[in-house]
Coordinates of C-alpha atoms in Angstrom, one line a residue:
F3 CA 1.9 4.3 -28.3
L4 CA 0.4 1.7 -30.4
K5 CA -3.1 1.4 -32.1
L6 CA -3.7 -1.8 -33.9
V7 CA -6.2 -1.5 -36.8
T8 CA -7.6 -4.9 -36.0
V9 CA -8.4 -3.8 -32.4
S10 CA -9.9 -0.5 -33.5
C11 CA -12.4 -2.4 -35.7
W12 CA -14.2 -3.9 -32.7
Q13 CA -13.0 -1.8 -29.7
E14 CA -12.2 1.9 -29.5
W15 CA -8.5 2.3 -28.4
T16 CA -8.2 4.4 -25.3
W17 CA -5.6 5.4 -22.8
H18 CA -6.6 2.5 -20.7
H19 CA -5.6 0.0 -23.4
T20 CA -2.3 1.8 -23.7
L21 CA -1.7 1.5 -20.0
L22 CA -2.4 -2.2 -20.1
L23 CA -0.2 -2.8 -23.0
R24 CA 2.8 -0.8 -21.7
T25 CA 2.7 -2.5 -18.3
L26 CA 1.7 -6.1 -19.0
A27 CA 3.8 -6.7 -22.2
P28 CA 7.2 -5.9 -20.6
S29 CA 6.2 -7.5 -17.3
A30 CA 5.3 -10.7 -19.1
L31 CA 8.5 -10.6 -21.1
V32 CA 10.7 -10.1 -18.0
V33 CA 8.9 -12.9 -16.1
L34 CA 9.5 -15.2 -19.1
L35 CA 13.2 -14.4 -19.2
M36 CA 13.5 -14.9 -15.5
G37 CA 12.0 -18.3 -16.0
V38 CA 14.6 -19.0 -18.6
V39 CA 17.3 -18.0 -16.2
A40 CA 15.9 -20.2 -13.4
L41 CA 15.6 -23.2 -15.7
A42 CA 19.2 -22.7 -17.1
R43 CA 20.6 -22.5 -13.5
L44 CA 18.6 -25.6 -12.5
A45 CA 19.9 -27.5 -15.4
K46 CA 23.5 -26.4 -14.6
G47 CA 23.2 -27.7 -11.1
K48 CA 25.9 -26.8 -8.6
K49 CA 28.4 -25.7 -11.2
K50 CA 29.6 -22.2 -10.8
G51 CA 28.7 -19.5 -13.3
D52 CA 25.8 -19.0 -15.7
G53 CA 25.4 -20.7 -19.1
V54 CA 24.9 -18.9 -22.4
A55 CA 21.1 -19.0 -22.2
A56 CA 21.0 -17.5 -18.6
T57 CA 23.6 -14.9 -19.5
L58 CA 21.7 -13.8 -22.6
A59 CA 18.4 -13.7 -20.7
L60 CA 19.9 -11.5 -17.9
E61 CA 21.3 -9.1 -20.5
L62 CA 17.9 -8.9 -22.2
I63 CA 16.2 -8.2 -18.8
S64 CA 18.7 -5.4 -18.1
T65 CA 18.1 -3.9 -21.5
I66 CA 14.3 -4.0 -21.2
L67 CA 14.4 -2.4 -17.8
F68 CA 16.7 0.3 -19.0
L69 CA 14.5 1.2 -22.0
V70 CA 11.0 0.7 -20.5
F71 CA 11.3 1.8 -16.9
P72 CA 11.1 5.7 -17.4
G73 CA 8.1 5.7 -19.8
T74 CA 6.2 3.0 -18.0
S75 CA 6.6 4.7 -14.6
A76 CA 5.4 8.0 -16.1
M77 CA 2.4 6.2 -17.7
I78 CA 1.4 4.6 -14.4
F79 CA 1.5 7.9 -12.5
T80 CA -0.5 9.6 -15.2
A81 CA -3.5 7.6 -14.1
F82 CA -3.7 9.8 -11.0
V83 CA -3.6 13.2 -12.8
P84 CA -7.1 14.7 -13.3
R85 CA -8.1 17.9 -15.2
S86 CA -11.2 19.9 -14.4
F87 CA -13.3 22.2 -16.6
E88 CA -15.9 24.7 -15.5
C89 CA -19.3 24.4 -17.1
G90 CA -20.5 27.4 -19.1
G91 CA -24.0 28.9 -18.9
G92 CA -24.8 27.3 -15.5
E93 CA -25.4 23.9 -17.1
C94 CA -23.9 22.0 -14.1
D95 CA -23.3 22.7 -10.4
Q96 CA -19.7 21.5 -10.2
P97 CA -16.7 21.3 -12.6
Q98 CA -16.4 18.3 -14.9
T99 CA -13.2 16.2 -14.2
F100 CA -11.5 14.1 -16.8
L101 CA -8.2 12.2 -17.1
A102 CA -5.6 14.7 -18.2
A103 CA -3.9 12.2 -20.5
D104 CA -7.2 11.4 -22.3
L105 CA -10.1 13.9 -22.0
G106 CA -12.5 11.2 -23.3
I107 CA -12.3 9.4 -20.0
E108 CA -14.2 10.7 -16.9
Y109 CA -11.8 10.7 -14.0
Y110 CA -14.4 9.6 -11.4
S111 CA -16.1 7.0 -13.6
Q112 CA -16.3 3.4 -12.5
E113 CA -14.1 2.3 -15.4
H114 CA -11.3 4.6 -14.5
A115 CA -11.7 3.8 -10.7
T116 CA -10.8 0.2 -11.6
M117 CA -7.9 1.4 -13.7
R118 CA -6.6 3.5 -10.8
L119 CA -6.6 0.4 -8.7
Y120 CA -4.7 -1.4 -11.4
A121 CA -2.2 1.5 -11.7
G122 CA -1.7 1.4 -8.0
A123 CA -0.8 -2.3 -8.2
M124 CA 1.6 -1.6 -11.0
I125 CA 3.4 1.0 -8.9
A126 CA 4.5 -1.9 -6.7
V127 CA 5.8 -3.7 -9.9
W128 CA 7.5 -0.9 -11.8
P129 CA 8.3 2.4 -9.9
L130 CA 9.0 0.5 -6.7
G131 CA 9.7 -3.0 -7.9
V132 CA 12.5 -2.2 -10.3
P133 CA 14.5 -0.1 -7.7
L134 CA 14.0 -2.8 -5.1
L135 CA 15.2 -5.5 -7.6
M136 CA 18.4 -3.4 -8.2
I137 CA 18.9 -3.0 -4.4
T138 CA 18.4 -6.7 -3.8
M139 CA 21.0 -7.6 -6.5
F140 CA 23.6 -5.3 -5.0
L141 CA 22.9 -6.6 -1.5
R142 CA 23.2 -10.2 -2.7
N143 CA 26.7 -9.4 -4.0
R144 CA 27.9 -6.8 -1.5
K145 CA 30.5 -9.1 0.1
G146 CA 31.9 -10.0 -3.3
L147 CA 32.1 -6.3 -4.2
A148 CA 33.8 -5.5 -0.9
E149 CA 36.4 -8.2 -1.7
L150 CA 36.9 -6.8 -5.2
R151 CA 37.5 -3.3 -3.7
A152 CA 39.9 -4.7 -1.1
E153 CA 41.8 -6.6 -3.9
Q154 CA 42.0 -3.5 -6.1
S155 CA 43.3 -1.4 -3.2
S156 CA 45.8 -4.1 -2.2
Y157 CA 47.0 -4.4 -5.9
S158 CA 47.6 -0.7 -6.2
S159 CA 49.4 -0.5 -2.9
K160 CA 51.6 -3.6 -3.5
L161 CA 52.5 -2.4 -7.0
K162 CA 53.5 1.0 -5.8
T163 CA 55.6 -0.4 -3.0
A164 CA 57.3 -2.9 -5.4
R165 CA 58.1 -0.2 -7.9
L166 CA 59.7 2.0 -5.3
A167 CA 61.7 -0.9 -3.9
L168 CA 63.0 -1.8 -7.4
L169 CA 64.0 1.8 -8.2
K170 CA 65.7 2.2 -4.9
S171 CA 67.6 -1.1 -5.4
R172 CA 68.7 0.0 -8.9
R173 CA 69.9 3.4 -7.6
S174 CA 71.9 1.8 -4.8
S175 CA 73.6 -0.7 -7.2
T176 CA 74.3 2.1 -9.7
A177 CA 75.9 4.3 -7.0
A178 CA 78.0 1.4 -5.7
G179 CA 79.2 0.6 -9.2
G180 CA 80.1 4.2 -9.8
G181 CA 82.2 4.3 -6.6
R182 CA 84.5 1.5 -7.9
S183 CA 85.1 3.2 -11.2
S184 CA 87.5 6.0 -12.0
R185 CA 84.6 8.3 -13.0
R186 CA 82.8 8.1 -9.7
G187 CA 81.5 11.7 -9.7
S188 CA 79.9 11.6 -13.1
D189 CA 78.4 8.1 -12.7
S190 CA 76.8 9.0 -9.4
M191 CA 74.9 11.8 -11.1
R192 CA 73.4 9.5 -13.7
S193 CA 69.7 8.7 -13.7
P194 CA 68.9 5.0 -13.3
R195 CA 67.1 5.2 -16.6
D196 CA 70.2 6.4 -18.5
G197 CA 72.3 3.9 -20.5
P198 CA 72.2 0.1 -20.0
D199 CA 71.2 0.4 -16.4
G200 CA 68.2 2.5 -17.4
E201 CA 67.1 -0.1 -19.9
R202 CA 67.4 -2.9 -17.4
T203 CA 65.4 -0.9 -14.9
A204 CA 62.7 -0.3 -17.5
T205 CA 62.6 -4.0 -18.4
D206 CA 62.4 -5.0 -14.8
L207 CA 59.6 -2.5 -14.1
A208 CA 57.6 -3.9 -17.1
A209 CA 58.1 -7.4 -15.9
L210 CA 57.1 -6.4 -12.4
E211 CA 53.9 -4.8 -13.6
K212 CA 53.1 -7.8 -15.8
R213 CA 53.5 -10.2 -12.9
S214 CA 51.5 -8.0 -10.5
R215 CA 48.7 -7.6 -13.1
E216 CA 48.5 -11.3 -13.7
A217 CA 48.3 -12.0 -10.0
H218 CA 45.6 -9.4 -9.7
E219 CA 43.6 -10.8 -12.5
E220 CA 43.8 -14.3 -10.9
A221 CA 42.6 -12.9 -7.6
K222 CA 39.8 -11.1 -9.3
E223 CA 38.7 -14.2 -11.1
E224 CA 38.7 -16.2 -7.9
I225 CA 36.5 -13.6 -6.2
L226 CA 34.1 -13.5 -9.2
V227 CA 33.7 -17.2 -9.2
F228 CA 33.4 -17.9 -5.5
A229 CA 32.3 -14.7 -3.8
I230 CA 30.0 -13.0 -6.4
R231 CA 26.6 -14.6 -6.6
D232 CA 25.5 -13.0 -9.9
R233 CA 28.7 -12.7 -11.8
R234 CA 27.3 -11.7 -15.2
W235 CA 25.1 -9.0 -13.7
I236 CA 28.0 -7.5 -11.7
E237 CA 30.3 -7.7 -14.7
S238 CA 27.8 -5.8 -16.8
R239 CA 27.9 -3.0 -14.2
L240 CA 31.7 -3.0 -14.0
K241 CA 31.9 -2.8 -17.7
H242 CA 30.6 0.7 -17.6
Y243 CA 31.3 2.0 -14.0
E244 CA 34.3 2.3 -11.8
L245 CA 34.5 -0.3 -9.1
R246 CA 34.1 2.4 -6.4
C247 CA 30.8 3.4 -8.1
A248 CA 29.4 0.0 -9.1
W249 CA 26.2 1.0 -7.4
F250 CA 25.6 4.1 -9.6
D251 CA 22.8 2.4 -11.4
L252 CA 20.7 3.0 -8.3
V253 CA 21.3 6.8 -8.8
E254 CA 20.3 6.5 -12.4
I255 CA 17.1 4.6 -11.5
A256 CA 16.2 7.3 -8.9
R257 CA 16.9 10.1 -11.4
K258 CA 14.6 8.6 -14.0
L259 CA 11.9 7.8 -11.5
L260 CA 11.8 11.3 -10.1
L261 CA 12.2 13.2 -13.3
T262 CA 9.8 11.2 -15.5
G263 CA 7.6 9.6 -12.8
F264 CA 6.8 11.6 -9.7
A265 CA 7.1 14.9 -11.7
V266 CA 3.9 13.8 -13.6
L267 CA 2.0 14.2 -10.3
L268 CA 2.7 17.9 -10.2
E269 CA 0.5 20.2 -12.4
Q270 CA 1.8 20.0 -16.0
G271 CA 3.8 23.1 -16.9
S272 CA 3.4 24.7 -13.5
M273 CA 6.1 26.7 -11.9
A274 CA 6.3 24.1 -9.1
Q275 CA 6.9 21.3 -11.6
L276 CA 9.6 23.3 -13.4
V277 CA 11.4 24.3 -10.3
A278 CA 11.3 20.8 -8.7
G279 CA 12.6 19.3 -12.0
C280 CA 15.4 22.0 -12.2
L281 CA 16.5 21.4 -8.6
L282 CA 16.5 17.6 -9.0
A283 CA 18.4 17.8 -12.3
S284 CA 20.9 20.2 -10.8
A285 CA 21.5 17.8 -7.8
M286 CA 22.0 14.9 -10.1
L287 CA 24.4 16.9 -12.3
A288 CA 26.5 17.9 -9.3
L289 CA 26.6 14.3 -8.0
T290 CA 27.7 13.0 -11.5
A291 CA 30.4 15.7 -11.8
L292 CA 31.6 14.9 -8.3
L293 CA 31.8 11.1 -8.6
R294 CA 32.7 10.8 -12.3
P295 CA 31.5 7.2 -12.0
Y296 CA 32.1 5.9 -15.5
K297 CA 35.2 4.0 -16.6
H298 CA 35.9 6.1 -19.7
F299 CA 36.4 9.8 -19.4
G300 CA 34.3 10.4 -22.5
D301 CA 31.3 8.7 -20.9
D302 CA 31.7 11.1 -17.9
I303 CA 31.8 14.1 -20.2
L304 CA 28.8 12.9 -22.1
A305 CA 26.7 12.2 -19.0
I306 CA 27.6 15.6 -17.5
G307 CA 26.8 17.4 -20.8
C308 CA 23.4 15.7 -21.2
Q309 CA 22.4 16.5 -17.6
A310 CA 23.6 20.0 -17.9
A311 CA 21.5 20.4 -21.0
V312 CA 18.4 19.2 -19.0
V313 CA 19.2 21.8 -16.3
V314 CA 19.5 24.6 -18.9
N315 CA 16.3 23.6 -20.6
L316 CA 14.3 23.6 -17.4
A317 CA 15.9 27.0 -16.3
L318 CA 14.9 28.5 -19.7
A319 CA 11.4 27.1 -19.3
I320 CA 11.2 28.8 -15.9
L321 CA 12.3 32.1 -17.4
L322 CA 9.8 31.8 -20.3
R323 CA 6.9 31.0 -18.0
N324 CA 7.9 34.0 -15.8
R325 CA 8.0 36.2 -18.9
R326 CA 4.6 34.9 -20.1
A327 CA 3.1 35.7 -16.7
E328 CA 4.5 39.3 -16.9
S329 CA 3.1 39.6 -20.4
D330 CA -0.4 38.5 -19.2
L331 CA -0.3 41.1 -16.5
R332 CA 0.5 43.8 -19.1
R333 CA -2.4 42.7 -21.2
L334 CA -4.6 42.8 -18.1
A335 CA -3.6 46.4 -17.6
F336 CA -5.0 47.4 -21.0
T337 CA -8.3 45.5 -20.5
T338 CA -9.2 46.6 -17.0
D339 CA -9.2 49.9 -15.1
N340 CA -6.1 51.0 -13.3
T341 CA -7.2 49.9 -9.8
E342 CA -7.8 46.3 -10.8
A343 CA -4.5 46.1 -12.8
D344 CA -2.5 47.5 -9.9
A345 CA -4.1 45.1 -7.5
A346 CA -3.4 42.1 -9.8
Y347 CA 0.2 43.2 -10.4
A348 CA 0.8 43.7 -6.7
E349 CA -0.6 40.3 -5.9
A350 CA 1.6 38.7 -8.6
V351 CA 4.7 40.4 -7.3
E352 CA 3.9 39.3 -3.8
L353 CA 3.6 35.7 -4.9
D354 CA 6.6 35.9 -7.2
L355 CA 4.4 34.9 -10.1
W356 CA 4.0 31.4 -8.8
E357 CA 0.3 31.3 -9.0

């Protein structure tokens, strides 16, 4: 991650230093920015809304969490992944165990035992703390979000009803006018959008939509000011997601945590790790395709495409590992007698090459 020349002059840089840097540095920065937000809100007093400093600090916090969370979570879980080696020539009675991420660190040493305790504490801060922070923010604003959804539904329903009423009124007036003219039959067949009547109808519809939209925006602004407790944070979510899926950040957080965090605890490159990752990525792909949570269609397509690529890569990795296992069995057939090869092959088939 980062090796400073000045540090290497007096202290050998190890995985432990990287863990400290990747957890403490962003944590300290987030705490500092939270302090800025608290001070800005304290200075603002009882006035509604956040100032420029608080808004900028909140946006920086969201950016830091978005960029740092997956890698930091994976780094923390790596502290609990050992790797053992058998001693050759009978030099020791039991295998030597090292940290898989840095074979220069003995897994059961006192130094790494201390770092495992530290990593356990960091689990509460990053892999668990960040999702809990997101859940808390949504819970703080759940009433305001419910009011926004109700207002959105009411706006759509009222606009549809008003449009139908206006069109019905125009058709009635057009039919009545046609009945008093000498060309009643031909006028009654006209569409309300044909001729001057059609132009007036289109103008009235545009004015109706404009008035409804303005009233809707005023109602939304009132809800954002008085019902939403963290307006800028909610607005940053609604900038990317549909209102019905404003909570989709929680799904993204869970996906990153499971794919890049908990997956590290499984044996690296094992069939279990590949299958678990493929199943999880497939579930997330299906959920994204079903909900289509983003405001812009292009964002939905991009998200679905990227997640589909992850599923395909993991599926190919499963096939390649299966093929390699079969190749190893064939080589075994040429290096052992037939009885041993047949037994090994039968065992592998029985276990579906999972071992």
